[in-house]
Coordinates of C-alpha atoms in Angstrom, one line a residue:
X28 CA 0.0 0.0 0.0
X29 CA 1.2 3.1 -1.1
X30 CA 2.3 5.6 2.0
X31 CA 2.5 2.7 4.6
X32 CA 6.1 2.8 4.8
X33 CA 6.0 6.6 5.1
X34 CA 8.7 6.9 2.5
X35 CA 8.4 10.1 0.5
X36 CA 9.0 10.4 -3.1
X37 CA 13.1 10.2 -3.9
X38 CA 14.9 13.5 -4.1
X39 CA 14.9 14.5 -7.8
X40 CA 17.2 16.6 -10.4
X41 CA 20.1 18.3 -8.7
X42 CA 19.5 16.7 -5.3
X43 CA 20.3 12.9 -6.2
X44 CA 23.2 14.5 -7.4
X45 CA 26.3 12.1 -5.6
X46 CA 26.2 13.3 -1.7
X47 CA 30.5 12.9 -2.4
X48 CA 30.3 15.6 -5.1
X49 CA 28.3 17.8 -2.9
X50 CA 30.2 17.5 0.1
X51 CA 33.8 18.1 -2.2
X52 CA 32.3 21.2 -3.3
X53 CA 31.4 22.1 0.4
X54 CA 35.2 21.1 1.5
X55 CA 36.2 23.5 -1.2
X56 CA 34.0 26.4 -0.9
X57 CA 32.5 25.9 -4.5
X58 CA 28.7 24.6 -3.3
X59 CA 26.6 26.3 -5.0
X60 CA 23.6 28.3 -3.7
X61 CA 21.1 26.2 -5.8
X62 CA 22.2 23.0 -4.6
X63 CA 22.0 24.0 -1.1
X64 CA 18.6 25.6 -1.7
X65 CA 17.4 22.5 -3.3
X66 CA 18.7 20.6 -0.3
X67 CA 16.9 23.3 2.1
X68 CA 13.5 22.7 0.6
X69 CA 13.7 18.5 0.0
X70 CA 14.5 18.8 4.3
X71 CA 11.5 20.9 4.5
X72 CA 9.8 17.8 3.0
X73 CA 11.5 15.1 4.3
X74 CA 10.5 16.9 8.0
X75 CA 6.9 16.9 7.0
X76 CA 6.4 13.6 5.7
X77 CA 9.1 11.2 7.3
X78 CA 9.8 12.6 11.0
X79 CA 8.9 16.0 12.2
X80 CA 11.2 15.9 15.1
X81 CA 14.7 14.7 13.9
X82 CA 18.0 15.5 16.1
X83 CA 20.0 15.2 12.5
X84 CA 23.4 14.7 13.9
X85 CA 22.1 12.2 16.4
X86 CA 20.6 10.5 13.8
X87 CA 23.9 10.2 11.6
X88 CA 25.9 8.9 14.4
X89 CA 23.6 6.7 16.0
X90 CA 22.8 5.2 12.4
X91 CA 26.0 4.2 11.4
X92 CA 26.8 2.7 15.0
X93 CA 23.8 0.8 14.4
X94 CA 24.7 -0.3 11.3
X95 CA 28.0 -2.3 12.6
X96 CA 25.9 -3.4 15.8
X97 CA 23.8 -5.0 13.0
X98 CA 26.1 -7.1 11.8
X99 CA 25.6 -8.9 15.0
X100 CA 22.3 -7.9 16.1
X101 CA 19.0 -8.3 13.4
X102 CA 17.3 -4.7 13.9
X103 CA 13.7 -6.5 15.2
X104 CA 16.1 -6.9 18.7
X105 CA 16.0 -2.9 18.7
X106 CA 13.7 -0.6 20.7
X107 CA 10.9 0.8 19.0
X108 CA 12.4 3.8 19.0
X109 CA 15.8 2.6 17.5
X110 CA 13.8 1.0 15.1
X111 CA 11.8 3.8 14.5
X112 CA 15.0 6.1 13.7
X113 CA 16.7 3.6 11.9
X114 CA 13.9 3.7 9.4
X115 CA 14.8 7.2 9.6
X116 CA 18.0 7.6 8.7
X117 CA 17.7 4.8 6.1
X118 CA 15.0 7.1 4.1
X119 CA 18.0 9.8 4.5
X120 CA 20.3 7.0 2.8
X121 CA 18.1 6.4 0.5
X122 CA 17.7 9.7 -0.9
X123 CA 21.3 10.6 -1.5
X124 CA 23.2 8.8 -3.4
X125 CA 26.9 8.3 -1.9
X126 CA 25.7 9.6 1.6
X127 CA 26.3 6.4 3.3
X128 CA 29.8 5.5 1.3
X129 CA 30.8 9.1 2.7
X130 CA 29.7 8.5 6.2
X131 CA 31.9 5.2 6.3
X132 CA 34.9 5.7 4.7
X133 CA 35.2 9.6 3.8
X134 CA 38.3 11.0 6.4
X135 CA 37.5 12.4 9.5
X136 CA 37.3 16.2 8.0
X137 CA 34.5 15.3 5.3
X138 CA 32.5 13.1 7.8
X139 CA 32.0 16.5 10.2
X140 CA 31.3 18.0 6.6
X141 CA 28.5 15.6 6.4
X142 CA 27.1 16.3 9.3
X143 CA 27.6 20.3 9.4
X144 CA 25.9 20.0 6.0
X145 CA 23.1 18.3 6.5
X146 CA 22.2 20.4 9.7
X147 CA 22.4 23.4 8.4
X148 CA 20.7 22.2 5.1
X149 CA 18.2 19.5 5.8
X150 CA 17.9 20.1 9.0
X151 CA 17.3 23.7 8.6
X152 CA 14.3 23.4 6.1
X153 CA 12.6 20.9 8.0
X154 CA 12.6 23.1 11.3
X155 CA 11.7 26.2 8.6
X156 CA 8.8 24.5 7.1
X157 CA 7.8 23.4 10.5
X158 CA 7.6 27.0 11.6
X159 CA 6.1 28.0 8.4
X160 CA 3.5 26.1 9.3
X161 CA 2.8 26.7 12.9
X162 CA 2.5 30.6 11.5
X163 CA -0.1 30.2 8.6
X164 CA -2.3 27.2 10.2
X165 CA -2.8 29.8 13.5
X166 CA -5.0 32.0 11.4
X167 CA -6.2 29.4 9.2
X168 CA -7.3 26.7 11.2
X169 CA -10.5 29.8 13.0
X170 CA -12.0 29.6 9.6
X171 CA -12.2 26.2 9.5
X172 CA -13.7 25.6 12.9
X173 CA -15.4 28.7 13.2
X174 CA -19.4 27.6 13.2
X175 CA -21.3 27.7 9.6
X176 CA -22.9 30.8 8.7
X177 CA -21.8 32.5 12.2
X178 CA -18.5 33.5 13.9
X179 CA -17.0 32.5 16.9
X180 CA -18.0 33.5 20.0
X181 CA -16.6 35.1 22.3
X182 CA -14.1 36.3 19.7
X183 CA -10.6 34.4 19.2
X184 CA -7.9 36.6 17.8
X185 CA -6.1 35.7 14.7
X186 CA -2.6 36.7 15.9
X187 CA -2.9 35.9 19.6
X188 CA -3.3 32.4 21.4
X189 CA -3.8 32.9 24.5
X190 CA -7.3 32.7 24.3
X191 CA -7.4 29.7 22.8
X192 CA -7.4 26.1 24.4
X193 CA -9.1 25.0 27.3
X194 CA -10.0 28.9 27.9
X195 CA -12.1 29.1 25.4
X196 CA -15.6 26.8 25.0
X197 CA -14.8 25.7 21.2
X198 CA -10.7 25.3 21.6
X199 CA -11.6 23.7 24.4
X200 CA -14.3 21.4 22.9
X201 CA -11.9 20.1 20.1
X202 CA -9.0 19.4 22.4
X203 CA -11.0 17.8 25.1
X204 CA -9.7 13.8 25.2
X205 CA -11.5 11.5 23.9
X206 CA -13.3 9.8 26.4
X207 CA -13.8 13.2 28.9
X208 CA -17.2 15.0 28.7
X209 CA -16.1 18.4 27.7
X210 CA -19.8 19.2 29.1
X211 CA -19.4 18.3 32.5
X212 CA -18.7 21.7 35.0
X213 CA -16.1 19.3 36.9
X214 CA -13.8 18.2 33.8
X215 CA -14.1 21.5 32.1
X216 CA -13.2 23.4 35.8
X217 CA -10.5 20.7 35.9
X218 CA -8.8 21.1 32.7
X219 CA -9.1 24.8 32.4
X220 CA -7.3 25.1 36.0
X221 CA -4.8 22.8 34.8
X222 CA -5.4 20.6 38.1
X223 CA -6.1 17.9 35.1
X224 CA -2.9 17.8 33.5
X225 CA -3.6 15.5 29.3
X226 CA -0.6 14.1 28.2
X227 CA 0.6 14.1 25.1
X228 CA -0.8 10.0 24.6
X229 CA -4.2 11.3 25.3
X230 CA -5.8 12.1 21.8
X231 CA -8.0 15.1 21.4
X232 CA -11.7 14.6 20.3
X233 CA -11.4 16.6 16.8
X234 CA -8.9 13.8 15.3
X235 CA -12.6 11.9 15.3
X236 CA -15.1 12.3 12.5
X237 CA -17.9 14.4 13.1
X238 CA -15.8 14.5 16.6
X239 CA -17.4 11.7 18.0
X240 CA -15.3 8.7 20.1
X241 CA -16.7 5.3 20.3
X242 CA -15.2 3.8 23.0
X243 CA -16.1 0.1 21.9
X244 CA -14.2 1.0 18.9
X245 CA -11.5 3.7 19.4
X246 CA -10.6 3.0 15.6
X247 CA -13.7 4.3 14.5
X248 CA -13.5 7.2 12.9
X249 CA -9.8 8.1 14.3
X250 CA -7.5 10.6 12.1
X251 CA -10.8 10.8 9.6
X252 CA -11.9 14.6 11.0
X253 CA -13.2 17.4 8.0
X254 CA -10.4 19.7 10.4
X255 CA -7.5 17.4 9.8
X256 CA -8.5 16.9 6.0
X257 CA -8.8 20.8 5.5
X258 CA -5.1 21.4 7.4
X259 CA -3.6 18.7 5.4
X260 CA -4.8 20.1 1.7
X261 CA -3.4 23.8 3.3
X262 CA 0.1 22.7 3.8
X263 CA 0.6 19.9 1.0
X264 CA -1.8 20.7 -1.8
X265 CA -2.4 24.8 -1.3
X266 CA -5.0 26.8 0.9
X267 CA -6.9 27.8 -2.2
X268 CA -7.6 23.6 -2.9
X269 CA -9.4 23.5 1.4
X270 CA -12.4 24.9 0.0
X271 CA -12.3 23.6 -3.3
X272 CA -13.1 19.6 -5.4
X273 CA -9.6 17.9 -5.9
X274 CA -8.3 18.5 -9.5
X275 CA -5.8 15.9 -11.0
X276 CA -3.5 18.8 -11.6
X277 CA -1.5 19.1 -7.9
X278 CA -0.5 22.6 -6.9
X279 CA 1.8 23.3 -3.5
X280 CA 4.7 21.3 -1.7
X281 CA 2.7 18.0 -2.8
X282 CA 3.4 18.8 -6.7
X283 CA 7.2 20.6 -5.9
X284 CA 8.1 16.6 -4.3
X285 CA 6.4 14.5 -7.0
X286 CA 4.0 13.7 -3.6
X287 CA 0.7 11.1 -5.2
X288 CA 0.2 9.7 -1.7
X289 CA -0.3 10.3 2.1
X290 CA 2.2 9.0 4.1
X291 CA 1.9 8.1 7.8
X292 CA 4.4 10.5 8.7
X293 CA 2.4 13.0 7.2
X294 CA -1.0 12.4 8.7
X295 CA 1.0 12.8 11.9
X296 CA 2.7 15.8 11.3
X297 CA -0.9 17.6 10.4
X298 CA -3.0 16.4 13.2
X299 CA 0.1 17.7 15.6
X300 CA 0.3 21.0 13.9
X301 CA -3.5 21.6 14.4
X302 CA -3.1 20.5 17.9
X303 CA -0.8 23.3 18.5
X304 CA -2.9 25.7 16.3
X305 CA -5.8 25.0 18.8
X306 CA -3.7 25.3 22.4
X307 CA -3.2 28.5 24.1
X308 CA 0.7 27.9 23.6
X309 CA 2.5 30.7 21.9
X310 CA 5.9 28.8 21.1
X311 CA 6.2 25.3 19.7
X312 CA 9.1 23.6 21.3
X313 CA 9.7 19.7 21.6
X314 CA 10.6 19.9 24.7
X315 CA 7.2 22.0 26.4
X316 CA 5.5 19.7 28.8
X317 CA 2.4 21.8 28.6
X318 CA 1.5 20.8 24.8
X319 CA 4.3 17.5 24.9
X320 CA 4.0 17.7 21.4
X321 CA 6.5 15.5 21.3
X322 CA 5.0 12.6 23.0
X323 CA 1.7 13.4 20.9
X324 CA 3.2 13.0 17.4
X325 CA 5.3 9.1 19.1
X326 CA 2.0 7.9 19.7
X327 CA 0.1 8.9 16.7
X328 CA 3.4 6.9 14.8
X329 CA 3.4 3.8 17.4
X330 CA 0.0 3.1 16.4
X331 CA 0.1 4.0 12.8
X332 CA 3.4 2.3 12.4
X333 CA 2.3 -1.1 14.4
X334 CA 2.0 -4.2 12.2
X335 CA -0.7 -5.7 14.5
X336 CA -2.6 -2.5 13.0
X337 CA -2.1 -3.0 9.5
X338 CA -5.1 -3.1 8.0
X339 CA -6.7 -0.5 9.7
X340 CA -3.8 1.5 8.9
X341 CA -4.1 0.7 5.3
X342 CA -7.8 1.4 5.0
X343 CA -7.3 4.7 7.2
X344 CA -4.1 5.4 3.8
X345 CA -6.8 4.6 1.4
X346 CA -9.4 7.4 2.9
X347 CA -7.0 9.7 2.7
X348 CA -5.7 9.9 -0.5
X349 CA -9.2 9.7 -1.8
X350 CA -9.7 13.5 0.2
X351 CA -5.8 14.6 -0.8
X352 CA -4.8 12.5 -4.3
X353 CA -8.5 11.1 -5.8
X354 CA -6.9 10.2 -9.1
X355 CA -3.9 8.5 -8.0
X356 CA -3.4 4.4 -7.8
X357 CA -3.4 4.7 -3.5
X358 CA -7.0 6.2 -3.9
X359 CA -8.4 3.1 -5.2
X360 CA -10.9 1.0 -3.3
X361 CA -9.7 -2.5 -2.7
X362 CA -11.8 -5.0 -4.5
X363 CA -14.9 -6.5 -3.0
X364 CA -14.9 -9.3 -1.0
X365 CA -17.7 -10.8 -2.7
X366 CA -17.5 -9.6 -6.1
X367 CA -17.5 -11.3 -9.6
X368 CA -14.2 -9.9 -9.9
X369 CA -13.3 -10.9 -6.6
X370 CA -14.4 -14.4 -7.5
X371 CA -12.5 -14.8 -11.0
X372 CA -9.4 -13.6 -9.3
X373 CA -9.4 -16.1 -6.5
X374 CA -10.1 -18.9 -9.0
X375 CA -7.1 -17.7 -11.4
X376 CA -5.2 -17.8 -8.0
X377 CA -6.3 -21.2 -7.1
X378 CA -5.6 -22.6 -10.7
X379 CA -1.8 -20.6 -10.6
X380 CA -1.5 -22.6 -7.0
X381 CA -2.6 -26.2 -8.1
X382 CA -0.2 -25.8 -11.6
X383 CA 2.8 -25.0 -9.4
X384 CA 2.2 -27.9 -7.3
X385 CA 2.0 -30.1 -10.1
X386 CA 5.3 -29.1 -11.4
X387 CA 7.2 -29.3 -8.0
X388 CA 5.7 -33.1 -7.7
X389 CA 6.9 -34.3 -11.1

């Protein structure tokens, strides 16, 4: 399924230039301003649909220590979260061609190189299109939950949060947990004091459809909201395509990539951003306990990235990229269970199975 793995598109033109050439004209003086540019805006991708919150340098070292501990140790005997970043930095391998050959045998001088380069490069855009983002989906996101027909009331200001969150009836409405009853004096009292203190693991009500949580079903409707839909189209497709029908012809950061598909990653990254659009916080940092963005977007990836989830994950992939990318291959409905054409292809199966058998018995 297309988007499952969360791998973006490949780096293209200038960028899948050889990572040796690029760090030899880096050593020299001679890199040019495009190629760094072009580097700068495939990290601002890369941070939006592979990991948000990437510690770069970390990630090199660690990945190439892990890389001779594998020789011993299959990666399945990782942590999650080893694995997790491992699957990281092998998208990084994998979209720079020579990158790894550099990290293992260039000298001493170039490997800092590598590292220098890609923080200040890849690094760089991803934290700039992070805070691109924060910026435009603070206005944005009061249009989009601001009542049919009316306006919000009392008033929330575009350019100012702290009105926002649990201070404020709707803020407070859509970031209520799932599973709280925003309309009962003693939980609102409680999480507007801040005496009820919601971690980052405890998913707010609006990442549900029609915000409603069935808790017989917590998979019910989960990541499917119009709010989440409408912030995804502004950042990957363009603000003018929110209000408008999908067209086959991509505008925004989704076209720029070569982007035909959602990617976990991404979904992620979108319902976290709108998280932090609704809060009263005026700063997005990793670190702040208050929003623990940081624990928020982990858990929205450890279920989205757990196989015994698969195929709700794959279904939840599907949805999506009928809303983003309607005329792409992942937009497809799977066949039918009980269709004719589900029928003829398990009996073309079945024949295929019993014709092998006969050759490996004779």
């Amino acid at each position: 399924m297309p988007g499952r793995s969360s791998r973006p598109p490949l780096a293209v033109g200038a960028i899948r230039q050889s990572f040796a050439s690029t760090i030899r004209q880096s050593l020299t003086g001679a890199i040019r301003h495009s190629t760094t540019d072009l580097l700068i805006s495939h990290g601002r991708h890369f941070g939006r649909t592979v990991f948000a919150l990437c510690n770069y340098p970390s990630l090199l070292t660690n990945g190439i220590l892990r890389l001779e501990q594998m020789e011993e140790t299959p990666l399945e005997d990782f942590s999650a979260d080893e694995r997790r970043e491992h699957r990281v930095f092998e998208q990084l391998l994998d979209s720079y061609p020579g990158l790894l050959e550099q990290l293992k045998n260039g000298s001493e001088e170039e490997i800092l190189h590598v590292g220098e380069l890609v923080h200040r490069s890849i690094g760089k855009g991803a934290a700039g299109a992070r805070g691109n983002n924060t910026k435009t989906l603070k206005s944005a996101v009061l249009d989009w939950i601001s009542p049919k027909g009316d306006t919000i009331q009392p008033h929330l200001h575009r350019n100012s949060k702290i009105d926002r969150g649990f201070n404020h009836e709707l803020t407070g409405s859509l970031l209520c947990p799932a599973g709280m009853d925003w309309n009962d004096p003693e939980t609102k009292e409680n999480l507007r004091s801040g005496e009820m203190l919601v971690c980052g693991d405890q998913w707010p009500i609006f990442l549900y459809a029609q915000y409603t949580y069935d808790p017989d079903d917590p998979w019910c409707g989960l990541l499917r909201s119009r709010l989440l839909v409408c912030a995804y189209k502004h950042v990957f497709t363009s603000p003018s395509s929110v209000e408008k029908e999908p067209k086959a012809t991509r505008s925004g950061n989704a076209r720029l990539h070569g982007m035909n598909c959602v990617t976990i990653a991404s979904i992620s990254y979108i319902a976290t951003q709108v998280r932090f659009a609704l809060s009263s916080s005026s700063v997005f940092s990793r670190t702040d306990m208050t929003t623990d963005s940081e624990t928020f977007y982990h858990s929205l990836l450890d279920l989205l990235e757990d196989p015994e989830e698969c195929k709700e994950v794959d279904e939840l992939l599907t949805w999506w990229n009928r809303q983003v990318f309607p005329t792409s291959s992942a937009a497809k409905q799977p066949i039918s269970a009980n269709s004719a054409l589900s029928k003829i292809r398990q009996k073309c199966l079945a024949v295929k199975r019993t014709t092998n058998l006969d050759i490996d018995s004779s």
